[in-house]
């Protein structure tokens, strides 16, 4: 076993098993119907998506309409960027409490992740609250930072993001329909979206049984659309029994998961599911998640149409922007703000008198 800095070592109970369970995987959904005339009205596609969201919180999509060249162009540029010497990469190091630029010091639940990242937001700049305090009304702007090398990285990022954003809106409509709502029910929240894309590089790790590329977590936003390469390592916690299940790479597919915001909007009909990333001792791995997030001023709460007297709201309303900047700031200060979970806003079930 190689030497690994203790900051990367997971507590015993969270260490990965190196033997992978080859179980029934997350559902695979073919979106080719979306490009045909009666597209979205097709009931089976909508119900397949609804079933996947309920049972797994995760699914993969193929024939999704995102041009493969765009993805490949970005994968190539990412490889080139991360292949540079550290002194080049850190020139665009992410400033504290920001979302854009380079970082090799990501922590999840206070344990360091075995990876490096580059982040950029879709809209540039994005506007977010100046502080983590909900009463603070001041808003600041976060701007993207681009490296000099490789010169085509910026264009590759922007073109890719534009394509995947279209897919996000299609998924948003399908998910709305699957909840029995009009297709455009969620679109309005994404007018001034705070979405961002992350390039992840997981280098080979001498102790894959002790460390994780990314510790267990739930995504805080609305939806995540992830491109993973052919190495594999993503694991999803199966809802039925809590086992960690490996997501086998499917060429050209995207992995979709609903985040915390959908858990709240749907009043828990759909849950945000825990996942993590294993590393391996030989191969490096690249992945590209697109985090589809609403405007900073969005007040997240269960949709009225999805609650009733028998099914009262299970969450208090919260401000997305404050939640977002609190999570971002905690990662730097290594405070335990991963404890800022949506469970914090959960309304206790009232006791019978
Ligand atoms: C994430 C994530 C998975 C992966 O960045 O939130 O879950 O495979 N990434 O990199
Ligand atoms: Ni995630």
Coordinates of C-alpha atoms and ligand atoms in Angstrom, one line a residue:
X1 CA 0.0 0.0 0.0
X2 CA 1.3 3.4 -0.9
X3 CA 1.6 6.4 1.5
X4 CA -1.5 8.5 1.7
X5 CA -1.8 11.8 3.6
X6 CA -4.2 11.1 6.6
X7 CA -6.4 14.0 5.5
X8 CA -7.7 11.7 2.7
X9 CA -8.5 8.7 4.9
X10 CA -12.1 7.9 5.4
X11 CA -13.5 6.6 8.7
X12 CA -13.8 2.8 8.7
X13 CA -17.5 2.7 8.0
X14 CA -17.2 4.9 4.9
X15 CA -14.3 3.1 3.2
X16 CA -15.2 1.6 -0.1
X17 CA -15.4 -2.1 -0.8
X18 CA -13.0 -3.0 -3.5
X19 CA -15.2 -5.9 -4.7
X20 CA -17.9 -4.3 -6.8
X21 CA -21.5 -5.6 -6.6
X22 CA -22.6 -6.3 -10.1
X23 CA -26.3 -5.9 -9.5
X24 CA -29.1 -4.6 -11.5
X25 CA -28.0 -1.1 -12.4
X26 CA -29.8 2.2 -12.5
X27 CA -32.4 2.4 -15.3
X28 CA -31.4 3.2 -18.8
X29 CA -33.8 5.5 -20.7
X30 CA -33.9 6.1 -24.4
X31 CA -34.8 9.7 -25.2
X32 CA -34.9 9.3 -29.0
X33 CA -38.7 9.7 -28.8
X34 CA -38.1 13.3 -27.7
X35 CA -37.0 14.2 -31.2
X36 CA -40.1 12.8 -32.8
X37 CA -43.3 14.7 -33.4
X38 CA -45.5 13.5 -30.5
X39 CA -42.4 13.6 -28.3
X40 CA -43.2 14.6 -24.9
X41 CA -46.8 13.4 -24.9
X42 CA -45.6 9.8 -25.0
X43 CA -46.8 8.3 -21.7
X44 CA -44.3 5.5 -21.4
X45 CA -41.3 7.8 -21.4
X46 CA -42.8 10.0 -18.8
X47 CA -43.7 7.0 -16.6
X48 CA -40.3 5.4 -17.0
X49 CA -38.7 8.6 -15.8
X50 CA -41.1 8.9 -12.9
X51 CA -40.4 5.3 -11.9
X52 CA -36.7 5.8 -12.1
X53 CA -36.8 9.0 -10.0
X54 CA -38.9 7.2 -7.3
X55 CA -37.0 3.9 -7.2
X56 CA -33.4 5.1 -7.6
X57 CA -33.3 8.9 -7.8
X58 CA -30.8 8.1 -10.7
X59 CA -31.0 7.0 -14.3
X60 CA -29.0 7.1 -17.5
X61 CA -30.1 8.5 -20.8
X62 CA -29.1 7.6 -24.3
X63 CA -30.1 9.3 -27.6
X64 CA -30.3 12.6 -25.6
X65 CA -29.5 14.9 -28.5
X66 CA -26.2 16.3 -27.0
X67 CA -23.6 16.3 -29.9
X68 CA -20.8 13.9 -29.1
X69 CA -18.2 16.2 -30.7
X70 CA -19.0 18.8 -28.1
X71 CA -18.4 16.4 -25.3
X72 CA -15.2 15.0 -26.8
X73 CA -13.9 18.5 -27.4
X74 CA -14.4 19.3 -23.8
X75 CA -12.9 16.0 -22.5
X76 CA -9.8 16.7 -24.6
X77 CA -9.4 20.2 -23.3
X78 CA -9.9 19.1 -19.7
X79 CA -7.2 16.5 -20.1
X80 CA -4.9 19.2 -21.4
X81 CA -5.7 21.6 -18.6
X82 CA -5.2 19.1 -15.8
X83 CA -2.0 17.8 -17.5
X84 CA -0.2 21.1 -17.0
X85 CA 2.2 21.7 -14.1
X86 CA 0.6 22.7 -10.8
X87 CA 2.0 26.3 -11.0
X88 CA 0.0 26.8 -14.2
X89 CA -3.2 25.3 -12.8
X90 CA -3.1 27.4 -9.6
X91 CA -3.0 30.6 -11.6
X92 CA -6.8 30.4 -11.7
X93 CA -7.2 29.0 -8.3
X94 CA -10.7 29.5 -7.0
X95 CA -11.0 32.4 -4.6
X96 CA -12.6 31.7 -1.3
X97 CA -16.4 31.4 -1.3
X98 CA -16.5 31.3 -5.1
X99 CA -17.6 28.8 -7.6
X100 CA -15.3 29.5 -10.6
X101 CA -11.8 28.3 -11.3
X102 CA -9.4 25.5 -10.2
X103 CA -9.2 23.7 -6.8
X104 CA -7.3 20.7 -5.6
X105 CA -8.6 21.0 -2.0
X106 CA -12.2 19.8 -2.1
X107 CA -13.5 18.3 1.0
X108 CA -16.7 16.3 1.6
X109 CA -17.8 16.0 5.2
X110 CA -14.4 17.2 6.3
X111 CA -12.4 14.5 4.6
X112 CA -10.3 15.5 1.6
X113 CA -11.4 14.2 -1.8
X114 CA -8.8 12.5 -4.1
X115 CA -9.3 14.8 -7.0
X116 CA -8.9 18.2 -8.7
X117 CA -11.6 20.3 -10.3
X118 CA -12.3 23.2 -12.6
X119 CA -15.6 25.0 -12.3
X120 CA -17.4 27.6 -14.4
X121 CA -20.9 29.0 -14.3
X122 CA -23.3 28.9 -17.2
X123 CA -24.4 32.5 -16.8
X124 CA -21.4 34.8 -16.3
X125 CA -21.4 36.4 -13.9
X126 CA -23.9 34.8 -11.6
X127 CA -25.5 36.8 -8.8
X128 CA -25.7 35.4 -5.3
X129 CA -26.3 36.7 -1.8
X130 CA -23.3 38.5 -0.3
X131 CA -23.5 36.5 2.9
X132 CA -24.8 33.2 4.2
X133 CA -27.3 35.0 6.4
X134 CA -30.9 34.9 5.1
X135 CA -31.6 38.5 6.2
X136 CA -28.7 39.9 4.2
X137 CA -30.3 41.5 1.1
X138 CA -27.0 42.5 -0.6
X139 CA -26.1 40.6 -3.8
X140 CA -22.6 40.0 -5.3
X141 CA -21.4 38.8 -8.6
X142 CA -19.2 35.8 -9.2
X143 CA -17.2 35.8 -12.5
X144 CA -15.7 32.9 -14.4
X145 CA -11.9 32.6 -14.6
X146 CA -10.3 31.0 -17.7
X147 CA -6.8 29.6 -18.1
X148 CA -4.5 30.6 -20.9
X149 CA -3.9 27.0 -21.7
X150 CA -5.4 25.2 -23.5
X151 CA -6.7 28.1 -25.5
X152 CA -9.8 26.3 -26.7
X153 CA -11.0 25.4 -23.2
X154 CA -13.3 28.3 -22.8
X155 CA -15.1 27.7 -26.1
X156 CA -15.3 24.0 -25.4
X157 CA -16.9 24.7 -22.0
X158 CA -19.4 27.2 -23.4
X159 CA -20.5 25.1 -26.3
X160 CA -20.9 22.0 -24.1
X161 CA -22.9 23.9 -21.5
X162 CA -25.2 25.3 -24.0
X163 CA -26.0 21.8 -25.3
X164 CA -26.5 20.2 -22.0
X165 CA -28.7 23.0 -20.8
X166 CA -31.2 22.1 -23.5
X167 CA -31.2 18.6 -22.3
X168 CA -31.8 19.9 -18.7
X169 CA -34.9 21.8 -19.8
X170 CA -36.2 18.7 -21.6
X171 CA -35.7 16.6 -18.5
X172 CA -37.3 19.3 -16.4
X173 CA -40.5 19.0 -18.5
X174 CA -40.5 15.2 -18.4
X175 CA -40.1 15.3 -14.7
X176 CA -42.9 17.8 -14.3
X177 CA -45.2 15.6 -16.4
X178 CA -44.2 12.6 -14.3
X179 CA -45.4 14.4 -11.2
X180 CA -48.8 15.1 -13.0
X181 CA -48.0 18.8 -13.5
X182 CA -48.0 20.9 -16.7
X183 CA -44.7 20.5 -18.6
X184 CA -43.4 24.0 -17.9
X185 CA -44.1 24.1 -14.2
X186 CA -40.5 24.5 -13.2
X187 CA -39.1 26.5 -16.1
X188 CA -39.6 29.9 -14.4
X189 CA -37.2 29.1 -11.6
X190 CA -34.3 28.8 -14.1
X191 CA -34.5 32.3 -15.6
X192 CA -31.4 33.6 -13.7
X193 CA -30.0 30.2 -13.1
X194 CA -26.9 29.6 -10.9
X195 CA -26.1 26.4 -12.8
X196 CA -22.4 25.4 -13.1
X197 CA -20.3 22.8 -14.8
X198 CA -17.4 21.0 -13.1
X199 CA -14.5 19.3 -14.7
X200 CA -13.4 16.5 -12.4
X201 CA -10.0 14.8 -12.6
X202 CA -9.4 11.8 -10.3
X203 CA -5.7 10.8 -10.4
X204 CA -4.7 7.2 -9.7
X205 CA -4.5 6.7 -5.9
X206 CA -2.1 4.4 -4.1
X207 CA -4.7 3.5 -1.4
X208 CA -8.1 3.2 -3.1
X209 CA -9.3 1.1 -0.1
X210 CA -8.8 4.1 2.3
X211 CA -9.6 7.2 0.3
X212 CA -12.5 8.3 -2.0
X213 CA -12.4 10.4 -5.1
X214 CA -15.5 12.1 -3.7
X215 CA -17.0 11.2 -0.4
X216 CA -20.7 10.3 0.0
X217 CA -23.0 13.2 -0.5
X218 CA -26.3 14.3 -2.0
X219 CA -26.4 17.0 -4.7
X220 CA -28.0 20.2 -3.3
X221 CA -29.4 21.6 -6.6
X222 CA -32.3 20.6 -8.8
X223 CA -30.8 18.2 -11.3
X224 CA -27.4 16.8 -12.2
X225 CA -26.4 15.7 -15.6
X226 CA -23.1 13.8 -15.5
X227 CA -20.8 12.6 -18.2
X228 CA -18.4 9.9 -17.0
X229 CA -15.5 8.3 -19.0
X230 CA -15.1 4.6 -19.4
X231 CA -13.1 4.0 -16.2
X232 CA -16.0 3.8 -13.7
X233 CA -16.1 4.5 -10.0
X234 CA -19.4 6.2 -9.4
X235 CA -21.5 4.4 -6.8
X236 CA -25.1 5.1 -5.9
X237 CA -26.7 4.1 -2.6
X238 CA -29.6 1.7 -3.5
X239 CA -32.8 2.9 -1.8
X240 CA -34.2 -0.6 -1.3
X241 CA -31.3 -1.8 0.9
X242 CA -28.7 0.9 1.3
X243 CA -26.0 -1.1 -0.7
X244 CA -23.5 0.9 -2.8
X245 CA -24.1 0.0 -6.4
X246 CA -21.6 0.8 -9.1
X247 CA -22.8 2.7 -12.2
X248 CA -21.3 0.9 -15.1
X249 CA -20.1 3.3 -17.8
X250 CA -22.4 3.3 -20.9
X251 CA -20.7 5.0 -23.8
X252 CA -22.1 8.4 -24.7
X253 CA -24.8 8.2 -22.0
X254 CA -25.5 10.8 -19.4
X255 CA -26.2 9.9 -15.8
X256 CA -29.1 12.0 -14.3
X257 CA -30.0 12.4 -10.7
X258 CA -32.6 14.5 -8.9
X259 CA -31.1 16.7 -6.2
X260 CA -32.3 18.1 -2.9
X261 CA -34.4 20.8 -4.6
X262 CA -36.6 18.2 -6.3
X263 CA -37.0 16.3 -3.1
X264 CA -38.5 19.5 -1.6
X265 CA -40.5 20.6 -4.6
X266 CA -42.0 17.1 -4.9
X267 CA -42.6 16.9 -1.1
X268 CA -40.5 13.8 -1.1
X269 CA -42.2 11.9 -3.9
X270 CA -38.7 11.9 -5.4
X271 CA -35.7 11.7 -3.1
X272 CA -32.1 13.0 -3.6
X273 CA -30.0 9.9 -3.3
X274 CA -26.5 9.6 -1.8
X275 CA -23.6 8.8 -4.1
X276 CA -19.8 8.7 -4.0
X277 CA -16.8 8.1 -6.2
X278 CA -14.1 5.4 -5.8
X279 CA -10.6 5.8 -7.1
X280 CA -8.3 3.1 -8.4
X281 CA -4.6 2.6 -8.2
X282 CA -3.9 2.4 -12.0
X283 CA -6.2 4.6 -13.9
X284 CA -7.0 8.3 -13.8
X285 CA -10.7 9.2 -14.3
X286 CA -12.4 12.2 -15.7
X287 CA -16.1 13.2 -15.2
X288 CA -18.1 16.3 -16.0
X289 CA -21.2 17.0 -13.9
X290 CA -23.6 19.8 -14.9
X291 CA -25.4 21.1 -11.8
X292 CA -28.7 22.6 -12.9
X293 CA -29.6 25.2 -10.2
X294 CA -32.3 27.8 -10.0
X295 CA -31.9 31.6 -9.5
X296 CA -30.4 32.7 -6.2
X297 CA -33.6 34.4 -5.1
X298 CA -35.6 31.1 -5.4
X299 CA -37.5 30.2 -2.3
X300 CA -37.5 26.4 -2.3
X301 CA -40.6 24.8 -0.9
X302 CA -43.0 22.0 -1.7
X303 CA -45.2 22.8 -4.7
X304 CA -48.8 23.6 -3.6
X305 CA -50.1 21.3 -6.3
X306 CA -48.2 18.4 -4.7
X307 CA -49.4 18.9 -1.2
X308 CA -52.8 18.5 0.4
X309 CA -54.4 18.2 3.8
X310 CA -53.5 14.5 3.8
X311 CA -50.0 15.3 2.5
X312 CA -49.0 18.5 4.2
X313 CA -45.7 20.2 3.3
X314 CA -42.7 18.4 4.8
X315 CA -40.3 21.3 4.5
X316 CA -40.1 24.9 5.5
X317 CA -39.3 27.3 2.7
X318 CA -35.6 28.2 2.3
X319 CA -33.6 30.6 0.1
X320 CA -31.6 28.7 -2.5
X321 CA -28.9 31.5 -2.7
X322 CA -28.1 31.4 1.0
X323 CA -28.0 27.6 0.9
X324 CA -25.6 27.7 -2.1
X325 CA -23.2 30.2 -0.7
X326 CA -23.2 28.5 2.7
X327 CA -22.2 25.2 1.2
X328 CA -19.5 26.8 -0.9
X329 CA -18.0 28.7 1.9
X330 CA -17.9 25.7 4.2
X331 CA -15.8 23.7 1.8
X332 CA -13.0 26.2 2.1
X333 CA -13.1 26.7 5.8
X334 CA -13.7 23.0 6.4
X335 CA -16.4 23.8 8.8
X336 CA -18.9 21.1 9.1
X337 CA -21.4 22.9 6.9
X338 CA -22.0 19.8 4.9
X339 CA -24.3 19.6 7.9
X340 CA -26.3 22.2 6.1
X341 CA -28.6 19.6 4.8
X342 CA -32.2 20.1 3.6
X343 CA -33.2 17.9 6.6
X344 CA -32.5 21.1 8.5
X345 CA -35.7 22.5 6.9
X346 CA -37.8 19.4 7.4
X347 CA -41.0 19.9 9.4
X348 CA -41.3 17.3 12.1
X349 CA -44.2 15.1 11.7
X350 CA -46.8 16.3 14.2
X351 CA -47.6 13.9 17.0
X352 CA -51.2 12.7 17.5
X353 CA -52.6 14.4 20.6
Ligands
LIG1 C1 -20.5 15.4 -8.0 C2 -20.5 13.9 -8.4 C3 -19.7 12.1 -9.7 C4 -18.5 11.7 -10.5 O1 -19.5 16.0 -8.5 O2 -21.4 15.8 -7.3 O3 -21.3 13.2 -7.8 O4 -18.6 10.6 -11.1 N1 -19.7 13.4 -9.3 O5 -17.6 12.5 -10.7
LIG2 NI1 -22.8 14.5 -6.7

